[in-house]
Amino acid sequence: MTSTTTRSRPPRRVAVIGAALVIYLGTAALFVAVTSSMLGVSRRGGGALFGERIAIVELEGLIVDVDDQVRELRAYRDNPGIRAVVLRINSPGGAVAPTQELYGAIRRLREAGKPVVASLGAVAASGGYYIAVAADQIYANPGTLTGSIGVVMQMANLNALMKKVGVEYVVVKAGEFKDVGNFARHMTAEERRILQALLDDVHGQFIAAVADGRKLDRAVVRRFADGRVFSGTQAKALHMIDELGGLEEAVEGAATLAGLPKPPRVIGPRRRFSIVDLLRNQLGLTGLATPTLPLLKTPLYLMD
C-alpha cells in the first residue's frame, strides 16, 4: 500500500504543476489583453508599443469634468515616446472653467515642444471650439458644426406660476445680490446689468483666445463671434480652422508637424471602464442615454 502511494505522487505533482502553469499563462494573456485594450493601441504602421508615436485623446459630450483629459495630456507631455497629440472633439460645449482648464493643458503640452492637432467631429461648438483653438492646427469635416462663440446663462422665472398655486418663496440673505437669478421673482435692472457684465467679460476672454490661437485680429473675430454656428466649409473660409478632413487627415498632419514617417504609429484613445456601459451592452440597452443631474451649480455655459 505504501509503495503504491509513493509511486503515484510524481504524476500527481506533474498535474498540479501543469495546472498552475496553465493558470499562470492564462492570467498573463488576460493581463496583456486588458492592458492593450485600455491603452487603445493601434497597429498602424507597425507595433506601437515601442518607438515614437502619436497619441489620440478624446473629448466627448458636455464639458463639465476634464480631469481625465488633463491627466492624459500631462502623461503624454512627460512621455518622451509621444511626439504629438491629436485631440478628437465631439462636444457642444459646457461649463466655462473646465473648458479653460483643458485649454491651458493643451497650451502647456505645446510649450513642452509637442505639437497638438484638433480634429473636430460632428459638433465642436462653443466650448468645444474654445478648446480647439489651443491646438497648432484644426481639422474639421465639411459638415462639422463649429463656432458658436458666445456665452449663455439661462434662468427660469416661476413667479406667476407660484402665485397661481399659492406658494410663497422666502429668502433671507446677507448681501444685496446674493440671490441673483432667484426663480421666484422678476430680475431687477441692476441684477441684469451685473450678469451682462459677467457674460461680456467671459465672452471677451473667448474672443481673445480665438484671436490668439488663430492669429487673427480681435476686430476680425468679433465679426463672427456672435454665437452663430458654422459648417466646416464656412469655418475654413473664415480661417477658424486650417484644413478640411477627418481624424485620419488630422493624424497625418500631426505626423508632419512632429517629423514622423507616414503612416505614423498611433496610440488610440483610452477607453474608460464603466459598469453602467457594461450592463447596458449586455442587456442590449446601448441606445438608451445615461441619465445625468442638471448642472444647477454651473449656470454659466460656453455651449451651443
Short mmCIF file of C-alpha atoms in Angstrom, two decimals:
data_model
loop_
_atom_site.label_atom_id
_atom_site.label_comp_id
_atom_site.label_asym_id
_atom_site.label_seq_id
_atom_site.Cartn_x
_atom_site.Cartn_y
_atom_site.Cartn_z
CA MET A 1 0.00 0.00 0.00
CA THR A 2 2.81 2.38 0.88
CA SER A 3 4.77 1.70 -2.30
CA THR A 4 1.69 2.31 -4.45
CA THR A 5 1.09 5.71 -2.82
CA THR A 6 4.71 6.68 -3.27
CA ARG A 7 4.69 5.77 -6.96
CA SER A 8 1.53 7.87 -7.60
CA ARG A 9 3.00 11.08 -6.22
CA PRO A 10 5.17 12.12 -9.22
CA PRO A 11 2.29 12.07 -11.75
CA ARG A 12 0.09 13.99 -9.31
CA ARG A 13 2.80 16.58 -8.76
CA VAL A 14 3.24 16.98 -12.51
CA ALA A 15 -0.51 17.51 -12.90
CA VAL A 16 -0.51 20.20 -10.22
CA ILE A 17 2.46 21.96 -11.79
CA GLY A 18 0.83 21.75 -15.20
CA ALA A 19 -2.43 23.22 -13.90
CA ALA A 20 -0.56 26.03 -12.19
CA LEU A 21 1.33 26.78 -15.42
CA VAL A 22 -1.90 26.90 -17.40
CA ILE A 23 -3.45 29.31 -14.88
CA TYR A 24 -0.32 31.49 -14.94
CA LEU A 25 -0.23 31.68 -18.72
CA GLY A 26 -3.97 32.38 -18.88
CA THR A 27 -3.65 35.18 -16.35
CA ALA A 28 -0.70 36.66 -18.22
CA ALA A 29 -2.61 36.55 -21.51
CA LEU A 30 -5.63 38.20 -19.91
CA PHE A 31 -3.42 40.92 -18.41
CA VAL A 32 -1.86 41.68 -21.80
CA ALA A 33 -5.26 41.77 -23.50
CA VAL A 34 -6.80 44.09 -20.92
CA THR A 35 -3.74 46.36 -20.88
CA SER A 36 -3.73 46.63 -24.67
CA SER A 37 -7.44 47.39 -24.66
CA MET A 38 -7.08 50.11 -22.02
CA LEU A 39 -4.18 51.71 -23.81
CA GLY A 40 -6.10 51.60 -27.08
CA VAL A 41 -3.02 50.54 -29.01
CA SER A 42 -3.34 50.85 -32.76
CA ARG A 43 -1.06 48.79 -35.02
CA ARG A 44 -0.99 51.27 -37.89
CA GLY A 45 2.43 51.35 -39.44
CA GLY A 46 3.83 48.58 -37.24
CA GLY A 47 3.83 47.93 -33.50
CA ALA A 48 3.07 50.99 -31.46
CA LEU A 49 4.24 49.73 -28.09
CA PHE A 50 7.77 50.98 -28.74
CA GLY A 51 9.24 53.89 -30.67
CA GLU A 52 7.93 57.37 -31.34
CA ARG A 53 4.16 57.65 -31.57
CA ILE A 54 1.19 59.97 -31.84
CA ALA A 55 -1.45 59.80 -29.10
CA ILE A 56 -5.17 60.40 -29.60
CA VAL A 57 -7.17 61.97 -26.77
CA GLU A 58 -10.97 62.08 -26.92
CA LEU A 59 -13.30 64.80 -25.67
CA GLU A 60 -16.92 63.65 -25.85
CA GLY A 61 -20.12 65.32 -24.70
CA LEU A 62 -20.66 68.19 -22.28
CA ILE A 63 -17.51 69.76 -20.88
CA VAL A 64 -18.01 69.51 -17.13
CA ASP A 65 -15.23 67.32 -15.72
CA VAL A 66 -11.95 67.30 -17.68
CA ASP A 67 -9.71 65.71 -15.03
CA ASP A 68 -9.15 62.56 -17.12
CA GLN A 69 -8.15 64.51 -20.24
CA VAL A 70 -5.83 66.80 -18.27
CA ARG A 71 -4.12 63.77 -16.71
CA GLU A 72 -3.72 62.17 -20.14
CA LEU A 73 -2.18 65.28 -21.63
CA ARG A 74 0.21 65.62 -18.68
CA ALA A 75 1.27 61.97 -19.02
CA TYR A 76 1.89 62.40 -22.75
CA ARG A 77 3.78 65.62 -22.10
CA ASP A 78 6.17 63.73 -19.81
CA ASN A 79 6.44 60.66 -22.07
CA PRO A 80 9.44 61.00 -24.43
CA GLY A 81 7.96 58.39 -26.78
CA ILE A 82 4.94 60.59 -27.58
CA ARG A 83 5.88 63.12 -30.23
CA ALA A 84 2.46 64.69 -30.89
CA VAL A 85 -1.17 64.55 -29.75
CA VAL A 86 -4.42 64.60 -31.74
CA LEU A 87 -7.41 65.84 -29.76
CA ARG A 88 -10.66 64.42 -31.14
CA ILE A 89 -13.52 66.73 -30.16
CA ASN A 90 -17.22 65.89 -30.24
CA SER A 91 -18.78 68.42 -27.89
CA PRO A 92 -21.39 71.20 -27.94
CA GLY A 93 -19.52 72.95 -25.14
CA GLY A 94 -20.06 73.14 -21.40
CA ALA A 95 -19.02 74.98 -18.27
CA VAL A 96 -16.51 77.80 -18.60
CA ALA A 97 -13.85 76.89 -16.03
CA PRO A 98 -13.29 73.24 -17.15
CA THR A 99 -13.10 74.46 -20.75
CA GLN A 100 -10.35 76.91 -19.84
CA GLU A 101 -8.57 74.28 -17.75
CA LEU A 102 -8.31 71.91 -20.72
CA TYR A 103 -7.32 74.83 -22.96
CA GLY A 104 -4.41 75.54 -20.57
CA ALA A 105 -3.33 71.88 -20.52
CA ILE A 106 -3.08 71.90 -24.32
CA ARG A 107 -1.02 75.07 -24.29
CA ARG A 108 1.39 73.56 -21.74
CA LEU A 109 1.78 70.49 -23.95
CA ARG A 110 2.70 72.70 -26.88
CA GLU A 111 5.14 74.68 -24.74
CA ALA A 112 6.86 71.37 -23.97
CA GLY A 113 7.62 71.07 -27.69
CA LYS A 114 4.89 68.60 -28.67
CA PRO A 115 2.51 69.59 -31.49
CA VAL A 116 -1.24 69.29 -30.91
CA VAL A 117 -3.79 68.91 -33.71
CA ALA A 118 -7.52 69.26 -33.08
CA SER A 119 -9.86 67.01 -35.06
CA LEU A 120 -13.46 68.25 -34.97
CA GLY A 121 -16.12 65.55 -35.25
CA ALA A 122 -19.87 66.02 -35.69
CA VAL A 123 -20.05 69.01 -33.33
CA ALA A 124 -17.26 71.11 -31.82
CA ALA A 125 -19.08 74.28 -30.91
CA SER A 126 -18.69 76.98 -28.27
CA GLY A 127 -16.54 75.40 -25.50
CA GLY A 128 -15.57 72.63 -27.93
CA TYR A 129 -14.20 75.24 -30.32
CA TYR A 130 -12.61 77.22 -27.46
CA ILE A 131 -10.50 74.14 -26.65
CA ALA A 132 -9.67 73.53 -30.32
CA VAL A 133 -8.08 76.96 -30.81
CA ALA A 134 -5.38 75.99 -28.29
CA ALA A 135 -4.01 73.49 -30.85
CA ASP A 136 -1.37 74.10 -33.52
CA GLN A 137 -3.78 73.10 -36.28
CA ILE A 138 -7.51 72.40 -36.56
CA TYR A 139 -9.10 69.88 -38.94
CA ALA A 140 -12.88 69.67 -39.49
CA ASN A 141 -15.17 67.84 -41.85
CA PRO A 142 -17.13 70.00 -44.33
CA GLY A 143 -20.33 69.29 -42.38
CA THR A 144 -18.91 69.72 -38.89
CA LEU A 145 -20.88 72.18 -36.76
CA THR A 146 -18.49 74.56 -35.06
CA GLY A 147 -18.13 78.15 -33.90
CA SER A 148 -20.93 79.38 -31.59
CA ILE A 149 -18.53 81.84 -29.97
CA GLY A 150 -20.67 83.11 -27.15
CA VAL A 151 -21.71 82.69 -23.53
CA VAL A 152 -25.16 81.96 -22.16
CA MET A 153 -26.78 81.94 -18.72
CA GLN A 154 -30.35 80.64 -18.59
CA MET A 155 -32.71 81.12 -15.65
CA ALA A 156 -36.40 80.38 -15.19
CA ASN A 157 -38.91 82.86 -13.75
CA LEU A 158 -41.68 80.96 -11.97
CA ASN A 159 -43.14 83.98 -10.18
CA ALA A 160 -46.54 83.87 -11.93
CA LEU A 161 -46.86 80.10 -11.53
CA MET A 162 -46.04 80.19 -7.83
CA LYS A 163 -48.60 82.91 -7.21
CA LYS A 164 -51.20 80.86 -9.08
CA VAL A 165 -50.68 77.78 -6.93
CA GLY A 166 -50.36 79.82 -3.73
CA VAL A 167 -46.66 79.25 -2.99
CA GLU A 168 -44.67 81.98 -1.27
CA TYR A 169 -40.87 81.74 -1.62
CA VAL A 170 -38.99 83.39 1.24
CA VAL A 171 -35.28 84.33 1.00
CA VAL A 172 -33.13 85.50 3.91
CA LYS A 173 -29.81 86.90 2.69
CA ALA A 174 -26.78 88.94 3.67
CA GLY A 175 -25.56 90.77 0.59
CA GLU A 176 -27.77 92.65 -1.82
CA PHE A 177 -27.07 90.45 -4.84
CA LYS A 178 -26.67 87.08 -3.08
CA ASP A 179 -29.84 85.69 -4.70
CA VAL A 180 -29.30 86.99 -8.22
CA GLY A 181 -31.25 84.72 -10.55
CA ASN A 182 -33.90 83.83 -7.97
CA PHE A 183 -36.58 81.95 -9.91
CA ALA A 184 -39.38 83.17 -7.62
CA ARG A 185 -39.25 86.82 -8.65
CA HIS A 186 -38.52 89.12 -11.56
CA MET A 187 -34.90 90.12 -12.16
CA THR A 188 -34.12 93.76 -11.43
CA ALA A 189 -32.42 96.05 -13.92
CA GLU A 190 -29.30 96.25 -11.74
CA GLU A 191 -29.09 92.45 -11.48
CA ARG A 192 -29.36 92.14 -15.24
CA ARG A 193 -26.59 94.71 -15.66
CA ILE A 194 -24.30 92.78 -13.31
CA LEU A 195 -24.91 89.45 -15.07
CA GLN A 196 -24.50 91.03 -18.50
CA ALA A 197 -21.13 92.46 -17.43
CA LEU A 198 -20.10 88.97 -16.26
CA LEU A 199 -21.05 87.38 -19.58
CA ASP A 200 -19.39 90.15 -21.57
CA ASP A 201 -16.16 89.58 -19.64
CA VAL A 202 -16.12 85.83 -20.36
CA HIS A 203 -17.12 86.48 -23.98
CA GLY A 204 -14.13 88.78 -24.26
CA GLN A 205 -11.89 86.02 -22.90
CA PHE A 206 -13.29 83.67 -25.56
CA ILE A 207 -12.65 86.20 -28.34
CA ALA A 208 -9.10 86.77 -27.08
CA ALA A 209 -8.41 83.02 -27.07
CA VAL A 210 -9.67 82.66 -30.65
CA ALA A 211 -7.70 85.67 -31.85
CA ASP A 212 -4.52 84.38 -30.21
CA GLY A 213 -4.92 80.78 -31.33
CA ARG A 214 -5.91 81.56 -34.90
CA LYS A 215 -3.52 84.53 -35.30
CA LEU A 216 -6.41 86.86 -36.15
CA ASP A 217 -7.11 90.43 -35.17
CA ARG A 218 -9.72 90.72 -32.42
CA ALA A 219 -11.82 93.04 -34.56
CA VAL A 220 -11.97 90.30 -37.21
CA VAL A 221 -13.00 87.68 -34.65
CA ARG A 222 -15.76 89.91 -33.26
CA ARG A 223 -17.44 89.92 -36.67
CA PHE A 224 -18.31 86.23 -36.37
CA ALA A 225 -18.21 85.88 -32.55
CA ASP A 226 -21.95 86.48 -32.15
CA GLY A 227 -22.97 82.94 -31.22
CA ARG A 228 -23.57 81.73 -34.77
CA VAL A 229 -22.80 78.13 -35.74
CA PHE A 230 -20.79 77.46 -38.90
CA SER A 231 -20.17 74.43 -41.08
CA GLY A 232 -16.63 73.21 -41.52
CA THR A 233 -16.54 74.74 -45.00
CA GLN A 234 -17.70 78.13 -43.72
CA ALA A 235 -15.24 77.97 -40.82
CA LYS A 236 -12.34 77.39 -43.21
CA ALA A 237 -13.32 80.44 -45.27
CA LEU A 238 -13.22 82.49 -42.05
CA HIS A 239 -9.82 80.99 -41.08
CA MET A 240 -11.38 79.43 -37.99
CA ILE A 241 -9.85 76.09 -39.00
CA ASP A 242 -6.85 75.08 -41.09
CA GLU A 243 -7.92 72.10 -43.20
CA LEU A 244 -10.96 70.07 -44.17
CA GLY A 245 -10.59 66.42 -43.21
CA GLY A 246 -11.36 63.77 -40.65
CA LEU A 247 -9.39 62.03 -37.93
CA GLU A 248 -7.05 60.25 -40.35
CA GLU A 249 -6.04 63.52 -42.02
CA ALA A 250 -5.51 65.08 -38.58
CA VAL A 251 -3.18 62.22 -37.60
CA GLU A 252 -1.22 62.68 -40.83
CA GLY A 253 -0.99 66.40 -40.13
CA ALA A 254 0.32 65.71 -36.62
CA ALA A 255 2.94 63.38 -38.09
CA THR A 256 4.12 66.15 -40.42
CA LEU A 257 4.41 68.63 -37.54
CA ALA A 258 6.32 66.09 -35.44
CA GLY A 259 8.60 64.98 -38.26
CA LEU A 260 7.41 61.36 -38.12
CA PRO A 261 7.16 58.94 -41.06
CA LYS A 262 3.74 58.21 -42.54
CA PRO A 263 1.65 56.38 -41.62
CA PRO A 264 2.72 57.12 -38.04
CA ARG A 265 2.48 54.78 -35.09
CA VAL A 266 -0.59 55.68 -33.06
CA ILE A 267 -1.83 55.14 -29.51
CA GLY A 268 -5.61 55.28 -29.63
CA PRO A 269 -7.84 56.99 -27.06
CA ARG A 270 -8.04 55.42 -23.62
CA ARG A 271 -11.30 53.61 -23.03
CA ARG A 272 -12.58 54.20 -19.51
CA PHE A 273 -14.23 51.14 -17.96
CA SER A 274 -17.82 51.72 -16.86
CA ILE A 275 -20.06 49.22 -15.08
CA VAL A 276 -23.09 51.09 -16.42
CA ASP A 277 -21.89 50.79 -20.03
CA LEU A 278 -21.06 47.10 -19.50
CA LEU A 279 -24.56 46.35 -18.19
CA ARG A 280 -26.16 48.35 -20.99
CA ASN A 281 -24.19 46.39 -23.59
CA GLN A 282 -25.05 43.04 -22.00
CA LEU A 283 -28.75 43.92 -21.76
CA GLY A 284 -28.94 45.40 -25.24
CA LEU A 285 -29.72 48.91 -23.96
CA THR A 286 -26.96 50.72 -25.85
CA GLY A 287 -29.49 53.11 -27.40
CA LEU A 288 -30.54 54.50 -24.04
CA ALA A 289 -28.83 57.59 -22.69
CA THR A 290 -27.34 57.57 -19.22
CA PRO A 291 -29.34 59.96 -17.00
CA THR A 292 -27.41 62.91 -15.63
CA LEU A 293 -28.16 65.50 -12.99
CA PRO A 294 -28.90 69.07 -14.12
CA LEU A 295 -25.94 71.41 -13.84
CA LEU A 296 -27.55 73.71 -11.32
CA LYS A 297 -24.25 74.70 -9.74
CA THR A 298 -22.57 75.74 -13.01
CA PRO A 299 -25.06 78.12 -14.67
CA LEU A 300 -22.50 79.84 -16.89
CA TYR A 301 -22.06 77.93 -20.13
CA LEU A 302 -19.98 78.04 -23.27
CA MET A 303 -22.27 75.86 -25.32
CA ASP A 304 -24.44 75.70 -28.40
#
